[in-house]
PDB file of C-alpha atoms in Angstrom:
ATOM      1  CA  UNK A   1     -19.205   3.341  -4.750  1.00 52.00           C
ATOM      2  CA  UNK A   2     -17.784   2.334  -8.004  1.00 69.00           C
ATOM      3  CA  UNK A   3     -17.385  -1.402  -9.468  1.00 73.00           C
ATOM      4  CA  UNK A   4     -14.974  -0.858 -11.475  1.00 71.00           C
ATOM      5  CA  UNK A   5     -12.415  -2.254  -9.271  1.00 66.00           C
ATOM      6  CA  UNK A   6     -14.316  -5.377 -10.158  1.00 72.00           C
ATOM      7  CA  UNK A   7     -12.717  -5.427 -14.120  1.00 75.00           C
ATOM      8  CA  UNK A   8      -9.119  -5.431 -12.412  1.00 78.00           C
ATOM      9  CA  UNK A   9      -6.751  -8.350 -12.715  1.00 78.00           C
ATOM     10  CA  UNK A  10      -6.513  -9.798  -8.913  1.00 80.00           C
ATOM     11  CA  UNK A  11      -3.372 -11.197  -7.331  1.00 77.00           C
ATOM     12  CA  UNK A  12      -0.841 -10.717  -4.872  1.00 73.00           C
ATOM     13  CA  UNK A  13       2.315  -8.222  -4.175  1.00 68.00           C
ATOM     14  CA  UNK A  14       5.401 -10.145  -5.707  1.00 67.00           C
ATOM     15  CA  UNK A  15       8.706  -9.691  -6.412  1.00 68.00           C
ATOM     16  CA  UNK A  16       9.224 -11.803  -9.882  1.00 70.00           C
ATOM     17  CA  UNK A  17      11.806 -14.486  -9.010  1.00 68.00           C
ATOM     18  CA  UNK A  18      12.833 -12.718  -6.268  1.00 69.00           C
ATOM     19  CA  UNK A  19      14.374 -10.370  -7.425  1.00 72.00           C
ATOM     20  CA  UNK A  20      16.341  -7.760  -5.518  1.00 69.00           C
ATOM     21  CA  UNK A  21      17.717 -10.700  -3.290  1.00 73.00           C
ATOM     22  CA  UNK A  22      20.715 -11.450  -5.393  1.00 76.00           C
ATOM     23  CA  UNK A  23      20.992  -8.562  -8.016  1.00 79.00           C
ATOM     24  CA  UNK A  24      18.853  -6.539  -9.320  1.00 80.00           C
ATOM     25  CA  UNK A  25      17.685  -7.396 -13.074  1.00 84.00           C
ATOM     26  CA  UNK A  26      15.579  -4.220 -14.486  1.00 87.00           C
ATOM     27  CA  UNK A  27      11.717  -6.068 -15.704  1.00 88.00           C
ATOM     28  CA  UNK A  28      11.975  -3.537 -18.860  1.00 91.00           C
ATOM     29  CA  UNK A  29      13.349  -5.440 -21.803  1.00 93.00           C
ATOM     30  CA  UNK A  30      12.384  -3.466 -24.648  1.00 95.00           C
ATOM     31  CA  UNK A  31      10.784   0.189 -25.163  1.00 97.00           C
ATOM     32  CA  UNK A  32       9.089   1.121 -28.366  1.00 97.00           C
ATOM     33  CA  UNK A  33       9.191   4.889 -29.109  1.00 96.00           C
ATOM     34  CA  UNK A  34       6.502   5.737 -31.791  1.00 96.00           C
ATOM     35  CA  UNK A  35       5.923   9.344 -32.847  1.00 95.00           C
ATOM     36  CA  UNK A  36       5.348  11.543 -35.939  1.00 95.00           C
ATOM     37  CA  UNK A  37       7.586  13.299 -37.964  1.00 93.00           C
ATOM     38  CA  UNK A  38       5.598  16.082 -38.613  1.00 92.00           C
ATOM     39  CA  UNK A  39       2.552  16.481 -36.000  1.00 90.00           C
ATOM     40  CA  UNK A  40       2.758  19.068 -33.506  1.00 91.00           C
ATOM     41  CA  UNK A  41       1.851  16.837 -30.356  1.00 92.00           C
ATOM     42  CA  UNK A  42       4.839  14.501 -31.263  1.00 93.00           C
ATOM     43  CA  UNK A  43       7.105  17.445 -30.110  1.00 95.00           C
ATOM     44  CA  UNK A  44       8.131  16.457 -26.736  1.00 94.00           C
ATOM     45  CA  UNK A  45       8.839  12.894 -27.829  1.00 95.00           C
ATOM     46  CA  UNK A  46      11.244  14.325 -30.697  1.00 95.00           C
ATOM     47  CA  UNK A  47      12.925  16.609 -28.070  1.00 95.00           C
ATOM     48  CA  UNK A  48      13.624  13.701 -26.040  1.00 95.00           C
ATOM     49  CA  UNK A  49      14.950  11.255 -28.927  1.00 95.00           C
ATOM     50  CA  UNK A  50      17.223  14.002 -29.982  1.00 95.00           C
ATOM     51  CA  UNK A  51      18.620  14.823 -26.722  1.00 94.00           C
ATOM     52  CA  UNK A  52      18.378  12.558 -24.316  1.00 94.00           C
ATOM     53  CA  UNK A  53      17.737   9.047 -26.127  1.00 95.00           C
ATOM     54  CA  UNK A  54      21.226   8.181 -26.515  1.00 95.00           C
ATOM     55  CA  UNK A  55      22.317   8.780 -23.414  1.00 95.00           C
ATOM     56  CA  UNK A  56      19.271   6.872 -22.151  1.00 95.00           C
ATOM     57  CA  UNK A  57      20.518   3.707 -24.197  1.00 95.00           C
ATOM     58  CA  UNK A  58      24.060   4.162 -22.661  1.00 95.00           C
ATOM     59  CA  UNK A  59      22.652   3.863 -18.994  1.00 94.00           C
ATOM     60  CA  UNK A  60      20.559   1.209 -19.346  1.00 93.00           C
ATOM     61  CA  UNK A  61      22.233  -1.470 -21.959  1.00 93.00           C
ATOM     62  CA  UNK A  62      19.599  -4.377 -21.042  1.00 93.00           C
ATOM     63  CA  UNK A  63      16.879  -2.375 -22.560  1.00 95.00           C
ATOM     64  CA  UNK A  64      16.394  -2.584 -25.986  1.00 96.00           C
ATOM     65  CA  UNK A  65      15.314   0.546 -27.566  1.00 96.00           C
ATOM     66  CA  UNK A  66      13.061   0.626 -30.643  1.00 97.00           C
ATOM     67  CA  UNK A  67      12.528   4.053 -32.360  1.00 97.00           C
ATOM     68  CA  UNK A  68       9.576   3.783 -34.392  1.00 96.00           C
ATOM     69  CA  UNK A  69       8.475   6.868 -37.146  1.00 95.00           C
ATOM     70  CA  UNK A  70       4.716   6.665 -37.770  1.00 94.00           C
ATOM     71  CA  UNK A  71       2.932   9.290 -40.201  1.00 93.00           C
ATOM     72  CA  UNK A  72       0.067  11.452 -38.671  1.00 91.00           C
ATOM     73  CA  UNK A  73      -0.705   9.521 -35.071  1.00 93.00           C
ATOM     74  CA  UNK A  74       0.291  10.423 -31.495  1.00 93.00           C
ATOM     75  CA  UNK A  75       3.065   9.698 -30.167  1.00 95.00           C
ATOM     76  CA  UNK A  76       2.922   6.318 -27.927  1.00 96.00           C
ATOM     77  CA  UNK A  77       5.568   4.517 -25.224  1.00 95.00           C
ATOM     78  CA  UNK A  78       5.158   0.565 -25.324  1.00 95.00           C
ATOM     79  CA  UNK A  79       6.951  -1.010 -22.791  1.00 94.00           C
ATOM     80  CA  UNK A  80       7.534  -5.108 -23.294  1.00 94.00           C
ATOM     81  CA  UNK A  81       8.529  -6.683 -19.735  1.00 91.00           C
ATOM     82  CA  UNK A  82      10.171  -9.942 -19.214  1.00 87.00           C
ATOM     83  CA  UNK A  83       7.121 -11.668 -17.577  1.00 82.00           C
ATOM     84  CA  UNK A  84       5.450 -11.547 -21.477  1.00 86.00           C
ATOM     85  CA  UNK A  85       3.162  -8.179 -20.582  1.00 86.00           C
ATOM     86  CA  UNK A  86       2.886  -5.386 -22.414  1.00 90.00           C
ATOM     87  CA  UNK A  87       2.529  -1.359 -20.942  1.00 90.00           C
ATOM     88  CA  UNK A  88       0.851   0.984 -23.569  1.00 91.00           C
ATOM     89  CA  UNK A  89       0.907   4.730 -22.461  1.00 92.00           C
ATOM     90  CA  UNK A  90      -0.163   7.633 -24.947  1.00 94.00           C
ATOM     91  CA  UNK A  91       2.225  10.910 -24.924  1.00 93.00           C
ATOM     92  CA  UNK A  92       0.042  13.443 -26.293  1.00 94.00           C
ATOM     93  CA  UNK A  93       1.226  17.040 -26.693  1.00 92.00           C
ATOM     94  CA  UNK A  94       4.358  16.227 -23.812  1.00 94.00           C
ATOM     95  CA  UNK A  95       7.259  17.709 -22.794  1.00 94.00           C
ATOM     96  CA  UNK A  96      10.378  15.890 -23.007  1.00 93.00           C
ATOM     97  CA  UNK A  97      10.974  15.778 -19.329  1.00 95.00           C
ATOM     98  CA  UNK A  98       7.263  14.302 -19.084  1.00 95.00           C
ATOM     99  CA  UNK A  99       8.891  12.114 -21.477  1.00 95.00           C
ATOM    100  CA  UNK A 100      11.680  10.831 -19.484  1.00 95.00           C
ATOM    101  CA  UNK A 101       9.612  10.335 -16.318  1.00 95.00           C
ATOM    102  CA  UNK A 102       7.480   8.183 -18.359  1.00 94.00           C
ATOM    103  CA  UNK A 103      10.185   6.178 -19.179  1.00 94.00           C
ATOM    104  CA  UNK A 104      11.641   5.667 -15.638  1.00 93.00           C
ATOM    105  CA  UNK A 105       8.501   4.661 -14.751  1.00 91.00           C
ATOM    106  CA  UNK A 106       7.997   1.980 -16.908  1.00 91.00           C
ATOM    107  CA  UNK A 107      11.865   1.140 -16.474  1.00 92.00           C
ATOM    108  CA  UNK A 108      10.808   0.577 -12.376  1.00 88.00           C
ATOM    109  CA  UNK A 109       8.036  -1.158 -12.760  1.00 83.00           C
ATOM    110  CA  UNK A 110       7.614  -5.195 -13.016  1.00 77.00           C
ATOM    111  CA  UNK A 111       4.400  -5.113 -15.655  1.00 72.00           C
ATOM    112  CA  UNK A 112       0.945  -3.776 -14.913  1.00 63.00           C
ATOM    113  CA  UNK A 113       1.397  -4.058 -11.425  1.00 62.00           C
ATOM    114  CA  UNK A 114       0.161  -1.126 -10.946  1.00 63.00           C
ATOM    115  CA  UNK A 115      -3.718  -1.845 -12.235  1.00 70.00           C
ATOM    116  CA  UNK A 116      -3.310  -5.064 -10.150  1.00 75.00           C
ATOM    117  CA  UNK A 117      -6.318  -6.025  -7.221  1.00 79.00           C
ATOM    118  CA  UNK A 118      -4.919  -7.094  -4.356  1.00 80.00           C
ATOM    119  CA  UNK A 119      -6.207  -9.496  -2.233  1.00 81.00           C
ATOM    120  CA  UNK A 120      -3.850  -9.229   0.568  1.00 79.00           C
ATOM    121  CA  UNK A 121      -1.842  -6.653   1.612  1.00 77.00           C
ATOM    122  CA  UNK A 122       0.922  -9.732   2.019  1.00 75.00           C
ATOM    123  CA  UNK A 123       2.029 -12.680   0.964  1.00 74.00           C
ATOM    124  CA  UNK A 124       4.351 -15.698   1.504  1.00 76.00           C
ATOM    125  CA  UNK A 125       5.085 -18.388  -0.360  1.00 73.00           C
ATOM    126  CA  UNK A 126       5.589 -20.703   2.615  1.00 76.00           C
ATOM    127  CA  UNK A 127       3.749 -20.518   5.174  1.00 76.00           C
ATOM    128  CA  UNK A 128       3.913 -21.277   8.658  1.00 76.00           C
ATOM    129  CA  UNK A 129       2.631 -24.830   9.913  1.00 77.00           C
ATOM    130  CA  UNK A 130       2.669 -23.500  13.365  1.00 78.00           C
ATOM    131  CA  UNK A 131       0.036 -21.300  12.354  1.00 77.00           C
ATOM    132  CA  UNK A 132      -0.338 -17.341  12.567  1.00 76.00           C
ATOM    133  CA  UNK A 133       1.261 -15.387  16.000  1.00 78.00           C
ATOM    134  CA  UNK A 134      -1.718 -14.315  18.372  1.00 80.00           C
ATOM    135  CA  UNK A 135      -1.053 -12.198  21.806  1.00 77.00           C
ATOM    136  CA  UNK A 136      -1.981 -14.932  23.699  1.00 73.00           C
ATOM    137  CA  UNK A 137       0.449 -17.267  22.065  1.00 77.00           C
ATOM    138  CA  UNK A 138       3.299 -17.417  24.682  1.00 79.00           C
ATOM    139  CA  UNK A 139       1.113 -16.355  28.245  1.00 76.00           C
ATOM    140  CA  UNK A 140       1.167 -19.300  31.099  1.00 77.00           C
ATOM    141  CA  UNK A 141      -1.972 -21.202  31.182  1.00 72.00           C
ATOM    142  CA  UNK A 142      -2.496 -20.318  34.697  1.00 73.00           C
ATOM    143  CA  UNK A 143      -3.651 -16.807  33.239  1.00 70.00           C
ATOM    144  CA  UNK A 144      -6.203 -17.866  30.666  1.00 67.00           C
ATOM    145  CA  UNK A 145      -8.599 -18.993  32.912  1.00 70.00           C
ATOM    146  CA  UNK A 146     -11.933 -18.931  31.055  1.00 71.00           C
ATOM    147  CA  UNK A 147     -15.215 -17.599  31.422  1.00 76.00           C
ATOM    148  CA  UNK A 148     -13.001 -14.140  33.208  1.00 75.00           C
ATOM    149  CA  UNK A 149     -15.509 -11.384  33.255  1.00 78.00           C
ATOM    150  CA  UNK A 150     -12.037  -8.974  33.010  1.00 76.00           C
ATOM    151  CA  UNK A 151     -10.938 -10.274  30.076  1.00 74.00           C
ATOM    152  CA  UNK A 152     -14.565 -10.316  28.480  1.00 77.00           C
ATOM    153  CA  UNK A 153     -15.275  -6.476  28.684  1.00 78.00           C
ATOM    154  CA  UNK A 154     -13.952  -4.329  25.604  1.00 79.00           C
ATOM    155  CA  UNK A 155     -11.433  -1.961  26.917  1.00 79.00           C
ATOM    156  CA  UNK A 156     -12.421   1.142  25.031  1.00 81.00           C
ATOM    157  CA  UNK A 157     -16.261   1.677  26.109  1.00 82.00           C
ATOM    158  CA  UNK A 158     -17.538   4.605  28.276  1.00 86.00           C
ATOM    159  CA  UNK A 159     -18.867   4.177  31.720  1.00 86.00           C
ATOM    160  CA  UNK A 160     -22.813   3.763  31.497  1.00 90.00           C
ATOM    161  CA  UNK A 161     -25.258   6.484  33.079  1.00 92.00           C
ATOM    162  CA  UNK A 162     -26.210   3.665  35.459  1.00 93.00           C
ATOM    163  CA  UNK A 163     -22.596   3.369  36.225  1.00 91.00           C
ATOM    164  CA  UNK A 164     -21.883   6.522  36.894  1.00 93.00           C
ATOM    165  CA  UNK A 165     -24.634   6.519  39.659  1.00 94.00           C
ATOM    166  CA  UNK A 166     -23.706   3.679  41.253  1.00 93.00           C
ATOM    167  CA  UNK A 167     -20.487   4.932  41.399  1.00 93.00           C
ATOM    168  CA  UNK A 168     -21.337   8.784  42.592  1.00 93.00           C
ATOM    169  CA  UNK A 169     -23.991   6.473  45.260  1.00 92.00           C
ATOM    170  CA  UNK A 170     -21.056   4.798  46.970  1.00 92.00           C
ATOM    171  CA  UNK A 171     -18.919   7.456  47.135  1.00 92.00           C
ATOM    172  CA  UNK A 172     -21.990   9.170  48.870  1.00 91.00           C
ATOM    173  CA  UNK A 173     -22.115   6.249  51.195  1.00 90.00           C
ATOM    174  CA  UNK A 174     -18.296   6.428  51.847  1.00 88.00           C
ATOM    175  CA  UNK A 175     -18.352  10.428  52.474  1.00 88.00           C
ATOM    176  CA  UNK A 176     -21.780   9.505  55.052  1.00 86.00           C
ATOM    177  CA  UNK A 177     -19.602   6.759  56.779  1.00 83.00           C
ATOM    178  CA  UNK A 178     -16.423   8.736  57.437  1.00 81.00           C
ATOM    179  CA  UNK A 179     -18.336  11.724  58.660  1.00 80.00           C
ATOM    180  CA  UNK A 180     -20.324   8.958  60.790  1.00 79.00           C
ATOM    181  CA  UNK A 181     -17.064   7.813  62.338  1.00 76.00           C
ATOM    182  CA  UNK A 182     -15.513  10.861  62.530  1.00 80.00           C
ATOM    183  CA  UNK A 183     -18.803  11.810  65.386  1.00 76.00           C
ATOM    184  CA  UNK A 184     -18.023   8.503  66.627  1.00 74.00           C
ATOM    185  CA  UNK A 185     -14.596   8.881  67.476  1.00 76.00           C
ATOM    186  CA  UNK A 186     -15.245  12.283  68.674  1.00 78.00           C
ATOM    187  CA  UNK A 187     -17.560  10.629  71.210  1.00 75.00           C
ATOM    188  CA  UNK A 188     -15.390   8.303  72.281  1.00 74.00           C
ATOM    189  CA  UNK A 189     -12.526  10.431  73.026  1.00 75.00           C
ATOM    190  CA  UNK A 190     -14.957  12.738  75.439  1.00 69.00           C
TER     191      UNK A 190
END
């Protein structure tokens, strides 16, 4: 098993300020385009500036879009978010459609959320004082009468070899007795 989840930033799933419950404000607040001019693995990210950049910016006016020309290095997507963090992602030798679901990514996401631990699988930011729900939370005292050897056993474990016995032994005993009283009435109606 590997450690590495160890090296993780740990928190809880959040919605930052809530959003979604009024309307929705996009987390992206600026994207950084940097590419080459020249370099052959910068293609895809010059496809997608020429074509489909602008209409990018139209759809999305909150984001601010930074184009970026850099001489002889990969081409590279920062994303800034409004929480302060900042989303690096390398776009080596892709396609322009790559591209753009790249970008959509980082336009749905809230941060690094995404390389977050989580502790819980929930959270609240007020919880109850009555305490957590439990099955036996509403029954009538009159049926949680305790020590109940019913309620003790587990409800999912086979029948025992000395169980079965006992069991197969009585049913014996019962087959013997109505064969017994079977003679008996037999007897009595002579």
């Amino acid at each position: 098993m590997s450690n590495s989840h160890l090296f993780l930033k740990s928190g809880f799933p959040r919605a930052p300020l809530q959003n979604g419950l009024g309307r929705y404000v996009c987390q992206l607040q600026r994207i950084t385009l940097k590419f080459c001019k020249n370099n052959g693995s910068s293609r895809g990210m010059r496809d997608f500036i020429e074509n489909h950049l602008v209409d990018f910016a139209k759809e999305n006016p909150g984001i601010v879009v930074y184009v970026k020309p850099r001489r002889h290095r990969t081409p590279v997507l920062v994303g800034e978010y409004l929480n302060g963090e900042r989303e690096w992602m390398s776009c080596r030798n892709s396609t322009q459609e790559e591209i753009s679901k790249w970008i959509d990514l980082l336009k749905t996401q809230n941060g690094s959320s995404s390389s977050l631990r989580l502790r819980k699988m929930w959270h609240t930011d007020v919880p109850s004082i009555q305490g957590p729900w439990t099955p036996f939370l509403l029954r009538s005292p009159d049926s949680q009468v305790y020590p109940n050897e019913e309620a003790s056993k587990p409800l999912d474990t086979p029948q025992t070899a000395t169980e079965k016995l006992i069991e197969l032994f009585r049913q014996q005993q019962l087959e013997a007795g109505e064969e017994t009283n079977e003679v008996l009435n037999k007897k009595r109606a002579e």
